[in-house]
């Protein structure tokens, strides 16, 4: 927890909850997200947040078991803002009445401000806001008044100024709400009295002090993958404890072209960090022989990684901590919008089991940050741009982009094709910022062969599928509408330059129902 002033956001399962947090941090106020079951007057007394936000959510307040805030949280003297479901829940708990609306209000609506004070100080009298609700408040709780309305919502905004309680039926956190930032900033600064001093530079100082405190004289080991999260974690810890950090880079033979060289150049030569390399490509390839099932591949790679990492880590004296680049979205215990715990879609690759077996404590200095904040932190710590902007890459590497058996020859094909995709997108004259706009773009080797013709000869060779997606958080993704000229260049270079490929296809599936990776 930060020593700074903080806002507590209670997540009732809205798809926008993380967006609320991002908007608040953009205004330099620290905030944390907690699940409804943690909300209590005791928690507020302990943490003393400057304000409380109740998010939207898919439930209806009148459903049995609907998550509702305990009434005494509104008596703790801490300003509270309920958004959509959050407003209805607050309304219900304080004695108002919520009902299903005759007309669902979804999308853009015109917001008319009735009282240009409190949340609406300096806000335009009439502006567009974003609604998404089926229920609405029909009777206000005692002491509340309407402060704004829309065509379909008599109570688009409500307030009890004496008790510092506010409610919005619309979503101020989404970009479609024109005055959303202003409304949130009124809540933070005018109502909660925040100062807005949380910056990345202050985060670095605090994080370094925390690492010192946590680690003492001990040694830390970190699995460096070359991805942005582990790289930034390594830099931050290195700044705090220097040579008492040892990084282990496992070369599993499933990496992208140039990946290992880039790590060597950046961390060892440029930043003089202690990096050990475990060259285990043969071991991984051997254990993947004959395996075609995606889950089995993932499990084998995970198992081998843990074994290799453990052996390397044991060779370092006085290691007491295992550092990881865990980010905030992995930490938040969200209410699943689909109810119940989510099913395992893919076994993710991690260092699971190591801390317990080796009696290591975890050091996770990025666990309060979102991905784009980590990129900003990387910039501040001097991480080269090519690593900072690099697309995410799965732990099991190219193995999950080779459908069917992983062999040296098939690895060569997918690696060469992937490199062409990377270069062409980086250098795309159609849009020089394209690489940054895409979440990921890569090649997948399919387990089929097709007939083609080269010169006058019949060919019977492999197919590469090109996958490029846009996404905010990898939970959902759209296939990218790449320019036709770019697709053409990628296809023709792959077919001409990668021996063994005679066809390239483009994957036009979104997630859901597809996933980003093919396995
Ligand atoms: P899917 O394929 O599930 O992927 O839509 C979502 C995001 O996660 C990445 N991914 C992984 N990342 N270890 C990781 O660290 C893994 O095992 C793994 N599998 C998938 C994927 O690249 C995408 O960004």
XYZ file of C-alpha atoms and ligand atoms in Angstrom:
543
model
C 0.000 0.000 0.000
C 1.290 3.450 -0.847
C 1.864 6.005 1.870
C 0.233 8.572 -0.418
C -3.341 9.696 -0.315
C -5.449 7.024 -1.903
C -8.903 6.319 -3.313
C -10.538 2.948 -2.704
C -12.535 1.490 -5.591
C -14.942 -1.341 -4.867
C -15.302 -3.585 -7.902
C -18.830 -4.844 -8.454
C -17.763 -6.557 -11.672
C -18.032 -3.778 -14.247
C -15.920 -4.116 -17.359
C -14.914 -0.490 -16.710
C -13.521 -0.817 -13.177
C -9.894 -0.776 -14.284
C -10.683 2.209 -16.423
C -11.885 4.107 -13.343
C -8.533 3.353 -11.730
C -6.615 4.478 -14.811
C -8.528 7.764 -14.983
C -7.817 8.483 -11.329
C -4.129 7.697 -11.619
C -3.972 9.895 -14.706
C -4.886 12.724 -12.334
C -1.924 11.728 -10.119
C -3.973 10.211 -7.344
C -3.138 6.684 -6.207
C -6.024 4.223 -6.018
C -6.654 0.584 -5.280
C -9.375 -1.836 -6.304
C -10.909 -4.239 -3.775
C -13.651 -6.864 -4.091
C -17.032 -6.136 -2.408
C -16.483 -8.657 0.380
C -13.545 -6.613 1.667
C -15.542 -3.406 2.012
C -16.319 -2.611 5.657
C -16.268 0.367 7.979
C -13.239 -1.262 9.661
C -11.339 -1.292 6.378
C -12.061 2.410 5.905
C -10.885 3.192 9.435
C -7.704 1.212 8.867
C -6.781 2.479 5.410
C -8.188 6.003 5.697
C -8.733 6.496 1.954
C -9.554 10.020 0.847
C -12.588 8.722 -0.982
C -14.581 5.651 -1.919
C -15.881 4.718 -5.370
C -18.453 1.973 -5.930
C -18.158 0.678 -9.482
C -20.824 -0.473 -11.884
C -21.651 -4.145 -12.233
C -23.876 -6.716 -13.928
C -26.102 -7.528 -10.899
C -29.461 -6.003 -9.946
C -29.719 -4.708 -6.400
C -32.999 -6.541 -5.828
C -31.585 -9.961 -6.822
C -31.015 -12.328 -3.927
C -27.293 -12.302 -2.999
C -26.654 -9.054 -4.882
C -23.419 -7.595 -3.437
C -24.389 -4.529 -1.374
C -22.166 -2.181 0.640
C -22.653 -2.334 4.437
C -24.637 0.693 5.543
C -22.042 1.878 8.081
C -19.430 2.551 5.375
C -21.494 5.628 4.550
C -21.177 6.801 8.127
C -17.373 6.788 8.226
C -17.201 10.408 7.076
C -15.406 9.402 3.849
C -16.799 10.863 0.615
C -18.338 8.212 -1.629
C -19.262 8.115 -5.305
C -21.489 5.349 -6.677
C -21.349 4.766 -10.423
C -24.285 3.027 -12.169
C -24.794 -0.199 -10.145
C -22.720 1.470 -7.404
C -25.208 4.330 -7.216
C -28.175 1.961 -7.160
C -26.550 -0.137 -4.439
C -25.848 2.937 -2.335
C -29.406 4.171 -2.976
C -30.925 0.873 -1.939
C -28.835 0.527 1.235
C -29.716 4.074 2.317
C -33.465 3.503 1.934
C -34.190 4.499 -1.686
C -35.974 2.318 -4.213
C -34.555 0.745 -7.373
C -36.611 -0.818 -10.144
C -36.185 -2.306 -13.568
C -36.579 0.536 -16.104
C -39.160 0.315 -18.885
C -36.595 1.438 -21.379
C -33.019 0.255 -21.054
C -30.691 3.171 -21.581
C -27.578 2.141 -23.463
C -25.072 4.332 -25.282
C -24.895 8.079 -25.620
C -27.373 10.325 -23.812
C -27.585 14.040 -23.201
C -26.827 14.997 -19.637
C -28.458 18.142 -18.283
C -26.900 19.538 -15.144
C -29.395 20.851 -12.590
C -26.928 22.008 -9.947
C -23.572 23.325 -11.164
C -21.776 22.558 -7.903
C -20.084 19.616 -6.221
C -19.390 17.037 -8.941
C -20.642 19.445 -11.599
C -18.697 22.542 -10.684
C -17.453 24.036 -13.934
C -19.174 21.291 -15.976
C -21.101 22.321 -19.104
C -24.837 22.597 -18.583
C -25.525 20.107 -21.342
C -23.127 17.445 -22.652
C -22.950 13.852 -23.898
C -22.658 11.066 -21.332
C -22.445 7.267 -21.624
C -25.224 5.169 -20.128
C -25.456 1.413 -19.763
C -28.214 0.316 -17.409
C -31.456 -1.618 -17.152
C -32.338 -0.602 -13.571
C -32.826 2.849 -12.142
C -33.563 4.620 -8.898
C -37.227 5.582 -8.622
C -37.301 6.876 -5.041
C -34.317 8.793 -3.673
C -32.964 7.986 -0.236
C -33.596 10.620 2.408
C -31.431 13.708 2.172
C -30.579 13.194 -1.528
C -31.481 15.485 -4.415
C -31.211 15.101 -8.194
C -28.262 17.099 -9.552
C -28.505 16.101 -13.227
C -30.949 14.347 -15.522
C -31.032 12.795 -18.980
C -33.900 12.060 -21.365
C -34.542 8.683 -19.802
C -33.136 9.193 -16.328
C -34.768 11.564 -13.917
C -31.923 10.762 -11.545
C -28.884 10.747 -13.810
C -26.928 12.188 -10.872
C -27.805 12.478 -7.215
C -26.138 13.981 -4.166
C -26.329 14.320 -0.448
C -23.815 17.102 0.005
C -24.034 17.185 3.772
C -22.900 13.548 3.982
C -20.529 13.827 0.956
C -22.377 11.055 -0.893
C -22.763 11.169 -4.664
C -24.186 8.956 -7.372
C -23.969 8.896 -11.168
C -26.196 6.720 -13.311
C -23.804 7.192 -16.261
C -20.127 6.253 -16.587
C -17.764 9.221 -16.167
C -14.750 6.936 -16.781
C -15.450 6.152 -20.448
C -14.230 8.536 -23.140
C -17.715 8.981 -24.584
C -18.717 10.961 -21.490
C -17.490 14.360 -22.608
C -17.143 15.898 -19.172
C -16.118 12.669 -17.436
C -12.582 13.760 -16.496
C -13.856 17.035 -15.104
C -16.500 15.246 -13.016
C -13.954 12.771 -11.637
C -11.495 15.546 -10.937
C -14.197 17.438 -9.011
C -14.726 14.327 -6.926
C -11.009 13.841 -6.259
C -9.946 17.402 -5.591
C -13.009 19.403 -4.526
C -14.892 16.715 -2.661
C -12.207 14.328 -1.351
C -9.532 17.015 -0.947
C -6.801 15.074 -2.762
C -3.614 16.894 -3.785
C -2.639 14.855 -6.844
C 1.046 14.342 -6.122
C 1.363 10.694 -7.154
C 3.887 10.481 -10.002
C 6.102 7.782 -11.423
C 9.183 9.520 -9.991
C 7.676 9.429 -6.506
C 6.752 5.793 -7.117
C 10.414 4.962 -7.854
C 11.641 6.507 -4.597
C 8.993 4.723 -2.590
C 9.504 1.415 -4.362
C 13.271 1.517 -3.789
C 12.775 2.256 -0.101
C 10.303 -0.628 0.127
C 12.681 -3.044 -1.616
C 15.470 -2.107 0.840
C 13.176 -2.625 3.750
C 11.863 -5.943 2.492
C 15.120 -7.468 1.297
C 17.641 -6.262 3.875
C 21.054 -7.855 3.111
C 19.639 -10.850 1.269
C 20.165 -11.858 -2.346
C 17.385 -11.773 -4.953
C 16.946 -13.951 -8.003
C 14.766 -12.997 -10.981
C 13.740 -14.842 -14.142
C 14.511 -12.379 -16.913
C 12.564 -13.106 -20.075
C 13.347 -9.992 -22.072
C 9.703 -8.920 -21.847
C 8.837 -5.509 -20.492
C 7.548 -6.617 -17.064
C 10.514 -8.700 -15.952
C 12.895 -6.136 -17.492
C 11.411 -3.213 -15.577
C 11.261 -5.232 -12.350
C 14.937 -6.111 -12.834
C 15.929 -2.482 -13.404
C 14.052 -1.253 -10.367
C 15.475 -3.912 -8.064
C 18.942 -3.402 -9.511
C 18.673 0.278 -8.671
C 17.828 -0.613 -5.110
C 20.292 -3.429 -4.358
C 22.749 -3.555 -7.297
C 24.801 -6.746 -7.449
C 22.653 -8.501 -4.879
C 20.251 -9.125 -7.739
C 21.030 -12.019 -10.054
C 18.943 -12.507 -13.185
C 18.508 -15.868 -14.826
C 17.745 -15.997 -18.504
C 16.559 -19.404 -19.632
C 17.216 -20.001 -23.319
C 14.628 -22.688 -24.041
C 15.240 -22.618 -27.780
C 11.690 -21.304 -28.291
C 12.595 -17.605 -28.426
C 12.136 -15.040 -31.153
C 14.987 -14.076 -33.410
C 17.535 -11.827 -31.713
C 15.893 -12.041 -28.298
C 18.823 -13.391 -26.361
C 21.275 -10.979 -28.010
C 19.042 -8.071 -27.077
C 18.966 -9.136 -23.426
C 22.725 -9.563 -23.423
C 23.301 -6.184 -24.990
C 20.915 -4.289 -22.742
C 21.283 -5.818 -19.317
C 24.792 -7.153 -19.268
C 26.812 -4.820 -21.447
C 24.800 -1.621 -21.161
C 23.502 -1.831 -17.582
C 26.237 -4.094 -16.105
C 23.774 -6.386 -14.407
C 24.563 -9.903 -13.227
C 22.791 -12.142 -15.758
C 23.294 -15.934 -15.928
C 22.302 -17.800 -19.042
C 20.921 -21.300 -18.937
C 21.381 -22.767 -22.417
C 18.831 -25.496 -22.373
C 17.370 -25.530 -25.881
C 18.267 -29.203 -26.376
C 16.626 -30.209 -23.136
C 13.357 -28.436 -24.052
C 13.302 -29.776 -27.603
C 13.988 -33.278 -26.368
C 11.124 -33.147 -23.886
C 8.743 -31.826 -26.558
C 9.522 -34.635 -29.015
C 6.372 -36.214 -30.391
C 4.059 -33.913 -28.370
C 1.213 -32.265 -30.284
C -1.390 -31.512 -27.621
C -1.342 -27.788 -26.677
C -1.925 -28.276 -22.965
C 0.695 -30.992 -22.771
C 3.206 -28.708 -24.477
C 2.477 -25.951 -21.998
C 2.778 -28.283 -19.030
C 6.069 -29.775 -20.226
C 7.616 -26.383 -20.900
C 6.440 -25.099 -17.511
C 7.853 -28.148 -15.753
C 11.242 -27.945 -17.506
C 11.460 -24.210 -16.881
C 10.902 -24.663 -13.168
C 13.523 -27.432 -13.021
C 16.131 -25.387 -14.901
C 15.410 -22.240 -12.952
C 15.630 -24.049 -9.644
C 19.021 -25.554 -10.462
C 20.400 -22.165 -11.472
C 18.939 -20.378 -8.456
C 20.372 -22.951 -6.038
C 23.862 -22.098 -7.272
C 23.526 -18.529 -5.989
C 24.523 -18.108 -2.334
C 22.200 -16.499 0.231
C 19.189 -16.224 -2.090
C 16.098 -15.484 -0.079
C 13.819 -13.763 -2.563
C 12.332 -14.568 -5.921
C 11.415 -11.410 -7.824
C 8.572 -11.352 -10.322
C 7.129 -8.751 -12.661
C 3.560 -9.319 -11.434
C 1.289 -6.437 -12.441
C -1.808 -4.975 -10.848
C -4.368 -6.646 -13.119
C -3.010 -10.045 -11.925
C -3.452 -9.000 -8.317
C -6.936 -7.540 -8.393
C -9.479 -10.016 -7.144
C -12.277 -9.116 -9.512
C -15.833 -10.279 -9.298
C -16.194 -12.254 -12.474
C -18.730 -10.579 -14.716
C -19.740 -14.068 -15.827
C -20.196 -15.300 -12.251
C -18.048 -17.903 -10.572
C -14.358 -18.508 -11.057
C -13.239 -18.568 -14.657
C -12.322 -21.874 -16.248
C -8.730 -22.662 -17.185
C -8.513 -21.847 -20.863
C -4.747 -22.225 -21.092
C -2.235 -23.249 -18.475
C -0.051 -20.218 -18.050
C 3.605 -20.576 -17.743
C 5.166 -19.281 -14.541
C 7.571 -20.114 -11.772
C 4.803 -21.849 -9.821
C 5.993 -24.031 -6.989
C 9.521 -22.614 -6.812
C 9.008 -20.217 -3.887
C 7.550 -22.956 -1.685
C 10.087 -25.623 -2.606
C 13.110 -23.374 -2.251
C 11.656 -21.484 0.726
C 11.922 -18.212 -1.169
C 9.908 -15.123 -0.376
C 8.285 -13.227 -3.232
C 9.371 -9.739 -4.246
C 6.880 -8.095 -6.612
C 7.728 -4.410 -6.939
C 5.294 -3.759 -9.816
C 2.193 -5.211 -8.220
C 0.533 -1.798 -7.885
C 0.999 -0.807 -11.527
C -0.847 -1.166 -14.814
C 0.962 -2.164 -18.009
C 1.232 1.331 -19.451
C 2.501 2.618 -16.108
C 5.182 -0.076 -16.217
C 6.212 1.161 -19.673
C 6.413 4.710 -18.310
C 8.472 3.471 -15.371
C 10.762 1.626 -17.802
C 11.354 4.870 -19.648
C 12.197 6.655 -16.420
C 14.673 3.898 -15.505
C 16.372 4.048 -18.907
C 15.021 0.874 -20.487
C 15.653 1.085 -24.256
C 12.590 1.789 -26.335
C 12.822 -1.444 -28.332
C 12.230 -3.460 -25.159
C 9.704 -1.040 -23.692
C 7.353 -1.186 -26.640
C 7.907 -4.869 -27.441
C 4.722 -6.881 -27.860
C 3.917 -9.480 -25.180
C 5.325 -12.931 -25.822
C 3.965 -16.066 -24.146
C 6.156 -17.989 -21.695
C 5.990 -21.215 -23.779
C 7.297 -19.151 -26.672
C 7.173 -20.259 -30.268
C 6.064 -23.748 -29.180
C 2.460 -22.536 -28.949
C 2.741 -20.955 -32.385
C 3.750 -24.220 -33.978
C 0.634 -26.340 -34.315
C 1.633 -29.961 -34.040
C 5.090 -31.189 -33.112
C 7.895 -28.769 -32.299
C 10.989 -29.682 -34.311
C 14.134 -27.656 -35.131
C 12.986 -27.303 -38.741
C 9.496 -26.112 -37.806
C 11.023 -23.697 -35.274
C 13.220 -22.267 -38.002
C 10.204 -21.673 -40.249
C 8.069 -19.931 -37.648
C 10.988 -17.886 -36.317
C 11.961 -16.597 -39.752
C 8.358 -15.816 -40.646
C 7.814 -14.060 -37.318
C 10.875 -11.900 -37.898
C 9.549 -10.791 -41.279
C 6.173 -9.897 -39.721
C 7.957 -7.895 -37.039
C 10.225 -6.005 -39.451
C 7.486 -5.210 -41.967
C 5.151 -3.859 -39.292
C 7.939 -1.828 -37.684
C 8.840 -0.285 -41.034
C 5.336 0.066 -42.436
C 5.268 3.262 -44.540
C 1.453 3.212 -44.338
C 1.630 3.965 -40.598
C 4.939 4.462 -38.739
C 3.155 4.038 -35.387
C 1.471 0.767 -36.366
C 3.607 -1.486 -34.142
C 2.613 0.496 -31.053
C -1.050 0.434 -32.009
C -1.110 -3.349 -32.200
C -1.261 -5.476 -29.085
C 0.491 -8.323 -30.879
C 1.381 -9.414 -34.402
C 3.028 -12.735 -35.189
C 3.258 -15.813 -37.400
C 1.779 -19.226 -36.661
C 2.841 -22.428 -38.418
C -0.130 -24.616 -39.321
C 0.005 -28.414 -39.322
C -1.119 -28.739 -42.929
C 0.562 -28.622 -46.305
C -0.948 -27.149 -49.423
C -0.294 -27.321 -53.131
C 1.282 -24.374 -54.884
C 3.195 -23.562 -58.013
C 6.643 -21.974 -58.123
C 8.220 -21.404 -61.528
C 6.746 -24.300 -63.443
C 6.998 -26.671 -60.537
C 4.296 -28.046 -58.298
C 5.042 -27.426 -54.594
C 3.545 -29.078 -51.568
C 4.552 -27.030 -48.552
C 3.665 -25.375 -45.261
C 1.108 -22.649 -44.456
C 1.787 -19.655 -42.232
C -1.113 -17.903 -40.537
C -0.624 -14.262 -39.725
C -2.206 -13.046 -36.480
C -2.444 -9.332 -35.607
C -4.743 -7.979 -32.912
C -5.630 -4.803 -31.120
C -6.504 -5.023 -27.449
C -6.410 -3.065 -24.216
C -5.750 -5.861 -21.778
C -5.726 -9.166 -23.730
C -9.068 -10.099 -22.143
C -10.781 -9.216 -25.394
C -9.178 -8.519 -28.755
C -10.123 -7.531 -32.300
C -8.301 -8.670 -35.379
C -6.370 -5.744 -36.793
C -7.495 -4.210 -40.083
C -3.969 -4.127 -41.541
C -3.480 -2.273 -44.826
C -3.770 -4.601 -47.842
C -0.385 -3.414 -49.176
C 1.291 -4.413 -45.927
C -0.397 -7.836 -45.942
C 0.811 -8.293 -49.469
C 4.431 -7.431 -48.595
C 4.424 -9.743 -45.577
C 2.951 -12.598 -47.585
C 5.284 -12.246 -50.507
C 8.390 -11.921 -48.316
C 7.473 -14.982 -46.253
C 6.767 -17.101 -49.319
C 9.925 -15.943 -51.087
C 12.327 -15.932 -48.161
C 11.220 -18.684 -45.801
C 12.117 -22.038 -47.271
C 9.263 -24.522 -46.996
C 6.308 -22.090 -47.046
C 4.066 -21.611 -50.085
C 0.965 -19.976 -48.578
C 0.098 -17.247 -46.044
C -3.389 -16.743 -44.588
C -4.730 -13.997 -42.324
C -6.595 -14.805 -39.114
C -9.761 -12.684 -38.859
C -11.137 -13.986 -35.564
C -11.758 -11.858 -32.510
C -11.377 -12.861 -28.876
C -13.777 -14.153 -27.693
C -14.631 -16.616 -29.142
C -11.074 -17.241 -30.425
C -8.008 -16.543 -28.264
C -5.011 -14.451 -29.282
C -2.507 -17.303 -29.438
C -3.531 -20.370 -31.427
C -2.677 -22.822 -28.659
P -4.702 -15.787 -25.192
O -4.070 -16.648 -26.219
O -5.163 -16.553 -23.974
O -3.531 -14.849 -24.662
O -5.771 -14.894 -25.738
C -3.719 -13.677 -23.918
C -2.368 -13.007 -23.741
O -1.531 -13.808 -22.914
C -0.343 -14.174 -23.610
N -0.046 -15.537 -23.209
C 0.833 -15.846 -22.242
N 1.622 -15.068 -21.498
N 2.481 -16.972 -20.433
C 2.463 -15.649 -20.587
O 3.200 -14.955 -19.899
C 1.720 -17.835 -21.160
O 1.758 -19.038 -20.992
C 0.846 -17.223 -22.117
N -0.041 -17.728 -22.993
C -0.592 -16.674 -23.660
C -0.678 -14.021 -25.076
O 0.478 -13.813 -25.864
C -1.613 -12.841 -25.052
O -0.914 -11.615 -24.984
